[in-house]
Amino acid sequence: MDETYVGGKNENRSISIRHDKSEGTLERYKKSTVFGMVKREGEVRAKHVQNASELSLIPVIYENVNVETKVYTDQHKSYSKLKRVYDHKIVKHSKGQYVKGRVSTNTIESFWAILKRGIYGICLFTSKKHLQLYVDEFVFRYNTRKGTEN
């Protein structure tokens, strides 16, 4: 499971909503947050959430993930309490670690690449109001990609 941020680049925004580069990583908070989970070699689930806080993510996780599931995440602080309920393993992206044995977030990262390519390449623009509809479309495409042709 992982979160991603969808929205335009700072330089493409109007001057009135553009932010100073000194704000650093705050740019992602001006974008919409999408949270996703994928079963290895299985289905993906994704949801537009208010933000990447524990309060936003944990209820979605509890609603979608069985307690007997092994959960792999990055070291984002919102996932810190998952070990109380799940067999939780992390990869430390900040230290250049992306795979640790079978533990990785590469599958959901691949879905984010598909989602973003689709939104920026096909849709060009998405409003926060309709973002979940776009996310649902790409979830459907991903989950049915191995279907049979008729």
mmCIF file with all atom_site columns, C-alpha atoms in Angstrom:
data_model
loop_
_atom_site.group_PDB
_atom_site.id
_atom_site.type_symbol
_atom_site.label_atom_id
_atom_site.label_alt_id
_atom_site.label_comp_id
_atom_site.label_asym_id
_atom_site.label_entity_id
_atom_site.label_seq_id
_atom_site.pdbx_PDB_ins_code
_atom_site.Cartn_x
_atom_site.Cartn_y
_atom_site.Cartn_z
_atom_site.occupancy
_atom_site.B_iso_or_equiv
_atom_site.pdbx_formal_charge
_atom_site.auth_seq_id
_atom_site.auth_comp_id
_atom_site.auth_asym_id
_atom_site.auth_atom_id
_atom_site.pdbx_PDB_model_num
ATOM 1   C CA . MET A 1 1   ? 0.000   0.000   0.000   1.00 0.00 ? 1   MET A CA 1
ATOM 2   C CA . ASP A 1 2   ? 1.083   3.524   -0.698  1.00 0.00 ? 2   ASP A CA 1
ATOM 3   C CA . GLU A 1 3   ? -0.149  7.039   -1.295  1.00 0.00 ? 3   GLU A CA 1
ATOM 4   C CA . THR A 1 4   ? 0.439   9.357   -4.231  1.00 0.00 ? 4   THR A CA 1
ATOM 5   C CA . TYR A 1 5   ? -0.295  12.956  -5.049  1.00 0.00 ? 5   TYR A CA 1
ATOM 6   C CA . VAL A 1 6   ? -2.131  14.045  -8.190  1.00 0.00 ? 6   VAL A CA 1
ATOM 7   C CA . GLY A 1 7   ? -2.138  17.605  -9.457  1.00 0.00 ? 7   GLY A CA 1
ATOM 8   C CA . GLY A 1 8   ? -0.425  20.054  -11.715 1.00 0.00 ? 8   GLY A CA 1
ATOM 9   C CA . LYS A 1 9   ? 3.140   21.228  -11.563 1.00 0.00 ? 9   LYS A CA 1
ATOM 10  C CA . ASN A 1 10  ? 3.851   24.403  -9.645  1.00 0.00 ? 10  ASN A CA 1
ATOM 11  C CA . GLU A 1 11  ? 5.137   26.253  -12.733 1.00 0.00 ? 11  GLU A CA 1
ATOM 12  C CA . ASN A 1 12  ? 1.837   25.575  -14.544 1.00 0.00 ? 12  ASN A CA 1
ATOM 13  C CA . ARG A 1 13  ? -0.279  27.169  -11.807 1.00 0.00 ? 13  ARG A CA 1
ATOM 14  C CA . SER A 1 14  ? -1.502  30.730  -11.873 1.00 0.00 ? 14  SER A CA 1
ATOM 15  C CA . ILE A 1 15  ? 0.692   33.146  -9.970  1.00 0.00 ? 15  ILE A CA 1
ATOM 16  C CA . SER A 1 16  ? -2.013  33.640  -7.324  1.00 0.00 ? 16  SER A CA 1
ATOM 17  C CA . ILE A 1 17  ? -1.843  29.986  -6.189  1.00 0.00 ? 17  ILE A CA 1
ATOM 18  C CA . ARG A 1 18  ? 1.788   29.237  -6.977  1.00 0.00 ? 18  ARG A CA 1
ATOM 19  C CA . HIS A 1 19  ? 3.947   28.677  -3.912  1.00 0.00 ? 19  HIS A CA 1
ATOM 20  C CA . ASP A 1 20  ? 7.521   29.540  -3.139  1.00 0.00 ? 20  ASP A CA 1
ATOM 21  C CA . LYS A 1 21  ? 10.164  26.854  -3.785  1.00 0.00 ? 21  LYS A CA 1
ATOM 22  C CA . SER A 1 22  ? 11.432  27.435  -0.246  1.00 0.00 ? 22  SER A CA 1
ATOM 23  C CA . GLU A 1 23  ? 8.309   25.572  0.930   1.00 0.00 ? 23  GLU A CA 1
ATOM 24  C CA . GLY A 1 24  ? 10.041  22.370  -0.217  1.00 0.00 ? 24  GLY A CA 1
ATOM 25  C CA . THR A 1 25  ? 7.987   19.199  0.032   1.00 0.00 ? 25  THR A CA 1
ATOM 26  C CA . LEU A 1 26  ? 4.817   21.102  0.874   1.00 0.00 ? 26  LEU A CA 1
ATOM 27  C CA . GLU A 1 27  ? 4.052   21.060  -2.853  1.00 0.00 ? 27  GLU A CA 1
ATOM 28  C CA . ARG A 1 28  ? 2.508   17.613  -2.508  1.00 0.00 ? 28  ARG A CA 1
ATOM 29  C CA . TYR A 1 29  ? 0.017   18.927  0.046   1.00 0.00 ? 29  TYR A CA 1
ATOM 30  C CA . LYS A 1 30  ? -1.385  21.319  -2.533  1.00 0.00 ? 30  LYS A CA 1
ATOM 31  C CA . LYS A 1 31  ? -2.229  18.292  -4.649  1.00 0.00 ? 31  LYS A CA 1
ATOM 32  C CA . SER A 1 32  ? -4.945  15.690  -4.193  1.00 0.00 ? 32  SER A CA 1
ATOM 33  C CA . THR A 1 33  ? -4.018  12.569  -2.234  1.00 0.00 ? 33  THR A CA 1
ATOM 34  C CA . VAL A 1 34  ? -4.860  9.113   -3.553  1.00 0.00 ? 34  VAL A CA 1
ATOM 35  C CA . PHE A 1 35  ? -4.314  6.055   -1.368  1.00 0.00 ? 35  PHE A CA 1
ATOM 36  C CA . GLY A 1 36  ? -4.014  2.592   -2.848  1.00 0.00 ? 36  GLY A CA 1
ATOM 37  C CA . MET A 1 37  ? -3.551  -1.056  -1.974  1.00 0.00 ? 37  MET A CA 1
ATOM 38  C CA . VAL A 1 38  ? -2.778  -3.951  -4.256  1.00 0.00 ? 38  VAL A CA 1
ATOM 39  C CA . LYS A 1 39  ? -2.699  -7.664  -3.658  1.00 0.00 ? 39  LYS A CA 1
ATOM 40  C CA . ARG A 1 40  ? 0.396   -9.091  -5.254  1.00 0.00 ? 40  ARG A CA 1
ATOM 41  C CA . GLU A 1 41  ? -0.694  -10.503 -8.618  1.00 0.00 ? 41  GLU A CA 1
ATOM 42  C CA . GLY A 1 42  ? -4.236  -9.466  -7.697  1.00 0.00 ? 42  GLY A CA 1
ATOM 43  C CA . GLU A 1 43  ? -6.606  -6.544  -7.620  1.00 0.00 ? 43  GLU A CA 1
ATOM 44  C CA . VAL A 1 44  ? -5.851  -2.954  -6.785  1.00 0.00 ? 44  VAL A CA 1
ATOM 45  C CA . ARG A 1 45  ? -8.074  -0.701  -4.686  1.00 0.00 ? 45  ARG A CA 1
ATOM 46  C CA . ALA A 1 46  ? -7.588  3.044   -4.632  1.00 0.00 ? 46  ALA A CA 1
ATOM 47  C CA . LYS A 1 47  ? -9.405  5.938   -3.042  1.00 0.00 ? 47  LYS A CA 1
ATOM 48  C CA . HIS A 1 48  ? -9.160  9.709   -3.154  1.00 0.00 ? 48  HIS A CA 1
ATOM 49  C CA . VAL A 1 49  ? -8.634  10.702  0.488   1.00 0.00 ? 49  VAL A CA 1
ATOM 50  C CA . GLN A 1 50  ? -8.513  14.069  2.215   1.00 0.00 ? 50  GLN A CA 1
ATOM 51  C CA . ASN A 1 51  ? -4.813  13.729  3.060   1.00 0.00 ? 51  ASN A CA 1
ATOM 52  C CA . ALA A 1 52  ? -2.167  11.135  3.931   1.00 0.00 ? 52  ALA A CA 1
ATOM 53  C CA . SER A 1 53  ? -2.727  11.328  7.674   1.00 0.00 ? 53  SER A CA 1
ATOM 54  C CA . GLU A 1 54  ? -3.299  8.304   9.861   1.00 0.00 ? 54  GLU A CA 1
ATOM 55  C CA . LEU A 1 55  ? -6.899  9.463   10.420  1.00 0.00 ? 55  LEU A CA 1
ATOM 56  C CA . SER A 1 56  ? -7.568  9.338   6.675   1.00 0.00 ? 56  SER A CA 1
ATOM 57  C CA . LEU A 1 57  ? -5.716  6.129   5.802   1.00 0.00 ? 57  LEU A CA 1
ATOM 58  C CA . ILE A 1 58  ? -6.267  3.691   8.693   1.00 0.00 ? 58  ILE A CA 1
ATOM 59  C CA . PRO A 1 59  ? -10.085 3.430   8.291   1.00 0.00 ? 59  PRO A CA 1
ATOM 60  C CA . VAL A 1 60  ? -9.643  2.659   4.573   1.00 0.00 ? 60  VAL A CA 1
ATOM 61  C CA . ILE A 1 61  ? -7.070  -0.017  5.417   1.00 0.00 ? 61  ILE A CA 1
ATOM 62  C CA . TYR A 1 62  ? -9.267  -1.641  8.080   1.00 0.00 ? 62  TYR A CA 1
ATOM 63  C CA . GLU A 1 63  ? -12.215 -1.643  5.670   1.00 0.00 ? 63  GLU A CA 1
ATOM 64  C CA . ASN A 1 64  ? -10.276 -3.338  2.857   1.00 0.00 ? 64  ASN A CA 1
ATOM 65  C CA . VAL A 1 65  ? -7.550  -5.512  4.374   1.00 0.00 ? 65  VAL A CA 1
ATOM 66  C CA . ASN A 1 66  ? -8.063  -8.790  6.246   1.00 0.00 ? 66  ASN A CA 1
ATOM 67  C CA . VAL A 1 67  ? -6.215  -8.982  9.597   1.00 0.00 ? 67  VAL A CA 1
ATOM 68  C CA . GLU A 1 68  ? -4.315  -12.099 8.458   1.00 0.00 ? 68  GLU A CA 1
ATOM 69  C CA . THR A 1 69  ? -2.766  -10.214 5.535   1.00 0.00 ? 69  THR A CA 1
ATOM 70  C CA . LYS A 1 70  ? 0.914   -9.350  5.244   1.00 0.00 ? 70  LYS A CA 1
ATOM 71  C CA . VAL A 1 71  ? 1.146   -5.609  4.689   1.00 0.00 ? 71  VAL A CA 1
ATOM 72  C CA . TYR A 1 72  ? 4.095   -3.954  2.939   1.00 0.00 ? 72  TYR A CA 1
ATOM 73  C CA . THR A 1 73  ? 4.539   -0.180  3.046   1.00 0.00 ? 73  THR A CA 1
ATOM 74  C CA . ASP A 1 74  ? 7.174   2.488   2.938   1.00 0.00 ? 74  ASP A CA 1
ATOM 75  C CA . GLN A 1 75  ? 8.179   4.248   6.152   1.00 0.00 ? 75  GLN A CA 1
ATOM 76  C CA . HIS A 1 76  ? 5.433   6.909   6.005   1.00 0.00 ? 76  HIS A CA 1
ATOM 77  C CA . LYS A 1 77  ? 4.459   7.778   9.576   1.00 0.00 ? 77  LYS A CA 1
ATOM 78  C CA . SER A 1 78  ? 0.751   7.111   8.960   1.00 0.00 ? 78  SER A CA 1
ATOM 79  C CA . TYR A 1 79  ? 1.497   3.378   8.734   1.00 0.00 ? 79  TYR A CA 1
ATOM 80  C CA . SER A 1 80  ? 3.363   3.115   12.047  1.00 0.00 ? 80  SER A CA 1
ATOM 81  C CA . LYS A 1 81  ? 0.463   1.544   13.989  1.00 0.00 ? 81  LYS A CA 1
ATOM 82  C CA . LEU A 1 82  ? -0.284  -1.171  11.420  1.00 0.00 ? 82  LEU A CA 1
ATOM 83  C CA . LYS A 1 83  ? 2.047   -3.591  13.192  1.00 0.00 ? 83  LYS A CA 1
ATOM 84  C CA . ARG A 1 84  ? -0.488  -3.804  16.040  1.00 0.00 ? 84  ARG A CA 1
ATOM 85  C CA . VAL A 1 85  ? -3.010  -5.493  13.743  1.00 0.00 ? 85  VAL A CA 1
ATOM 86  C CA . TYR A 1 86  ? -1.116  -6.807  10.714  1.00 0.00 ? 86  TYR A CA 1
ATOM 87  C CA . ASP A 1 87  ? 2.130   -8.572  9.870   1.00 0.00 ? 87  ASP A CA 1
ATOM 88  C CA . HIS A 1 88  ? 3.616   -5.242  8.748   1.00 0.00 ? 88  HIS A CA 1
ATOM 89  C CA . LYS A 1 89  ? 6.944   -4.924  6.936   1.00 0.00 ? 89  LYS A CA 1
ATOM 90  C CA . ILE A 1 90  ? 8.462   -1.714  5.609   1.00 0.00 ? 90  ILE A CA 1
ATOM 91  C CA . VAL A 1 91  ? 10.975  -0.628  2.998   1.00 0.00 ? 91  VAL A CA 1
ATOM 92  C CA . LYS A 1 92  ? 12.972  2.501   3.707   1.00 0.00 ? 92  LYS A CA 1
ATOM 93  C CA . HIS A 1 93  ? 12.847  4.611   0.556   1.00 0.00 ? 93  HIS A CA 1
ATOM 94  C CA . SER A 1 94  ? 14.664  7.436   2.344   1.00 0.00 ? 94  SER A CA 1
ATOM 95  C CA . LYS A 1 95  ? 17.696  5.154   2.671   1.00 0.00 ? 95  LYS A CA 1
ATOM 96  C CA . GLY A 1 96  ? 17.539  3.962   -0.934  1.00 0.00 ? 96  GLY A CA 1
ATOM 97  C CA . GLN A 1 97  ? 15.875  0.668   -0.014  1.00 0.00 ? 97  GLN A CA 1
ATOM 98  C CA . TYR A 1 98  ? 13.095  -0.293  -2.423  1.00 0.00 ? 98  TYR A CA 1
ATOM 99  C CA . VAL A 1 99  ? 13.122  -4.086  -2.085  1.00 0.00 ? 99  VAL A CA 1
ATOM 100 C CA . LYS A 1 100 ? 13.881  -6.226  0.964   1.00 0.00 ? 100 LYS A CA 1
ATOM 101 C CA . GLY A 1 101 ? 13.357  -9.867  0.016   1.00 0.00 ? 101 GLY A CA 1
ATOM 102 C CA . ARG A 1 102 ? 9.680   -10.098 -0.934  1.00 0.00 ? 102 ARG A CA 1
ATOM 103 C CA . VAL A 1 103 ? 8.908   -6.781  0.741   1.00 0.00 ? 103 VAL A CA 1
ATOM 104 C CA . SER A 1 104 ? 8.391   -3.900  -1.686  1.00 0.00 ? 104 SER A CA 1
ATOM 105 C CA . THR A 1 105 ? 5.837   -1.338  -2.773  1.00 0.00 ? 105 THR A CA 1
ATOM 106 C CA . ASN A 1 106 ? 6.763   -1.744  -6.443  1.00 0.00 ? 106 ASN A CA 1
ATOM 107 C CA . THR A 1 107 ? 3.386   -3.163  -7.495  1.00 0.00 ? 107 THR A CA 1
ATOM 108 C CA . ILE A 1 108 ? 1.402   -0.181  -6.224  1.00 0.00 ? 108 ILE A CA 1
ATOM 109 C CA . GLU A 1 109 ? 4.097   2.180   -7.553  1.00 0.00 ? 109 GLU A CA 1
ATOM 110 C CA . SER A 1 110 ? 3.527   0.632   -10.999 1.00 0.00 ? 110 SER A CA 1
ATOM 111 C CA . PHE A 1 111 ? -0.189  1.335   -10.675 1.00 0.00 ? 111 PHE A CA 1
ATOM 112 C CA . TRP A 1 112 ? 0.561   4.965   -9.752  1.00 0.00 ? 112 TRP A CA 1
ATOM 113 C CA . ALA A 1 113 ? 2.614   5.274   -12.946 1.00 0.00 ? 113 ALA A CA 1
ATOM 114 C CA . ILE A 1 114 ? -0.325  3.960   -15.006 1.00 0.00 ? 114 ILE A CA 1
ATOM 115 C CA . LEU A 1 115 ? -2.783  6.267   -13.212 1.00 0.00 ? 115 LEU A CA 1
ATOM 116 C CA . LYS A 1 116 ? -0.658  9.378   -13.634 1.00 0.00 ? 116 LYS A CA 1
ATOM 117 C CA . ARG A 1 117 ? 0.211   8.639   -17.263 1.00 0.00 ? 117 ARG A CA 1
ATOM 118 C CA . GLY A 1 118 ? -3.485  8.200   -17.932 1.00 0.00 ? 118 GLY A CA 1
ATOM 119 C CA . ILE A 1 119 ? -4.563  11.354  -16.147 1.00 0.00 ? 119 ILE A CA 1
ATOM 120 C CA . TYR A 1 120 ? -1.844  13.588  -17.559 1.00 0.00 ? 120 TYR A CA 1
ATOM 121 C CA . GLY A 1 121 ? -1.780  11.955  -21.000 1.00 0.00 ? 121 GLY A CA 1
ATOM 122 C CA . ILE A 1 122 ? -5.475  11.385  -21.661 1.00 0.00 ? 122 ILE A CA 1
ATOM 123 C CA . CYS A 1 123 ? -7.480  13.516  -19.270 1.00 0.00 ? 123 CYS A CA 1
ATOM 124 C CA . LEU A 1 124 ? -5.096  16.490  -19.079 1.00 0.00 ? 124 LEU A CA 1
ATOM 125 C CA . PHE A 1 125 ? -6.968  17.878  -16.069 1.00 0.00 ? 125 PHE A CA 1
ATOM 126 C CA . THR A 1 126 ? -8.967  16.479  -13.173 1.00 0.00 ? 126 THR A CA 1
ATOM 127 C CA . SER A 1 127 ? -10.886 18.355  -10.536 1.00 0.00 ? 127 SER A CA 1
ATOM 128 C CA . LYS A 1 128 ? -10.883 17.166  -6.943  1.00 0.00 ? 128 LYS A CA 1
ATOM 129 C CA . LYS A 1 129 ? -14.637 16.739  -7.288  1.00 0.00 ? 129 LYS A CA 1
ATOM 130 C CA . HIS A 1 130 ? -14.289 14.120  -10.053 1.00 0.00 ? 130 HIS A CA 1
ATOM 131 C CA . LEU A 1 131 ? -10.912 12.603  -9.179  1.00 0.00 ? 131 LEU A CA 1
ATOM 132 C CA . GLN A 1 132 ? -12.446 9.463   -7.627  1.00 0.00 ? 132 GLN A CA 1
ATOM 133 C CA . LEU A 1 133 ? -14.224 8.737   -10.934 1.00 0.00 ? 133 LEU A CA 1
ATOM 134 C CA . TYR A 1 134 ? -10.908 8.860   -12.801 1.00 0.00 ? 134 TYR A CA 1
ATOM 135 C CA . VAL A 1 135 ? -9.260  6.711   -10.135 1.00 0.00 ? 135 VAL A CA 1
ATOM 136 C CA . ASP A 1 136 ? -12.120 4.190   -10.395 1.00 0.00 ? 136 ASP A CA 1
ATOM 137 C CA . GLU A 1 137 ? -11.681 4.006   -14.170 1.00 0.00 ? 137 GLU A CA 1
ATOM 138 C CA . PHE A 1 138 ? -7.972  3.204   -13.902 1.00 0.00 ? 138 PHE A CA 1
ATOM 139 C CA . VAL A 1 139 ? -8.610  0.715   -11.087 1.00 0.00 ? 139 VAL A CA 1
ATOM 140 C CA . PHE A 1 140 ? -11.105 -1.049  -13.371 1.00 0.00 ? 140 PHE A CA 1
ATOM 141 C CA . ARG A 1 141 ? -8.643  -1.067  -16.281 1.00 0.00 ? 141 ARG A CA 1
ATOM 142 C CA . TYR A 1 142 ? -5.880  -2.456  -14.078 1.00 0.00 ? 142 TYR A CA 1
ATOM 143 C CA . ASN A 1 143 ? -8.071  -5.143  -12.521 1.00 0.00 ? 143 ASN A CA 1
ATOM 144 C CA . THR A 1 144 ? -9.432  -6.327  -15.891 1.00 0.00 ? 144 THR A CA 1
ATOM 145 C CA . ARG A 1 145 ? -6.201  -6.091  -17.906 1.00 0.00 ? 145 ARG A CA 1
ATOM 146 C CA . LYS A 1 146 ? -5.780  -9.868  -18.052 1.00 0.00 ? 146 LYS A CA 1
ATOM 147 C CA . GLY A 1 147 ? -9.338  -10.495 -19.231 1.00 0.00 ? 147 GLY A CA 1
ATOM 148 C CA . THR A 1 148 ? -10.097 -12.606 -22.265 1.00 0.00 ? 148 THR A CA 1
ATOM 149 C CA . GLU A 1 149 ? -10.805 -11.015 -25.619 1.00 0.00 ? 149 GLU A CA 1
ATOM 150 C CA . ASN A 1 150 ? -14.117 -11.785 -27.345 1.00 0.00 ? 150 ASN A CA 1
#
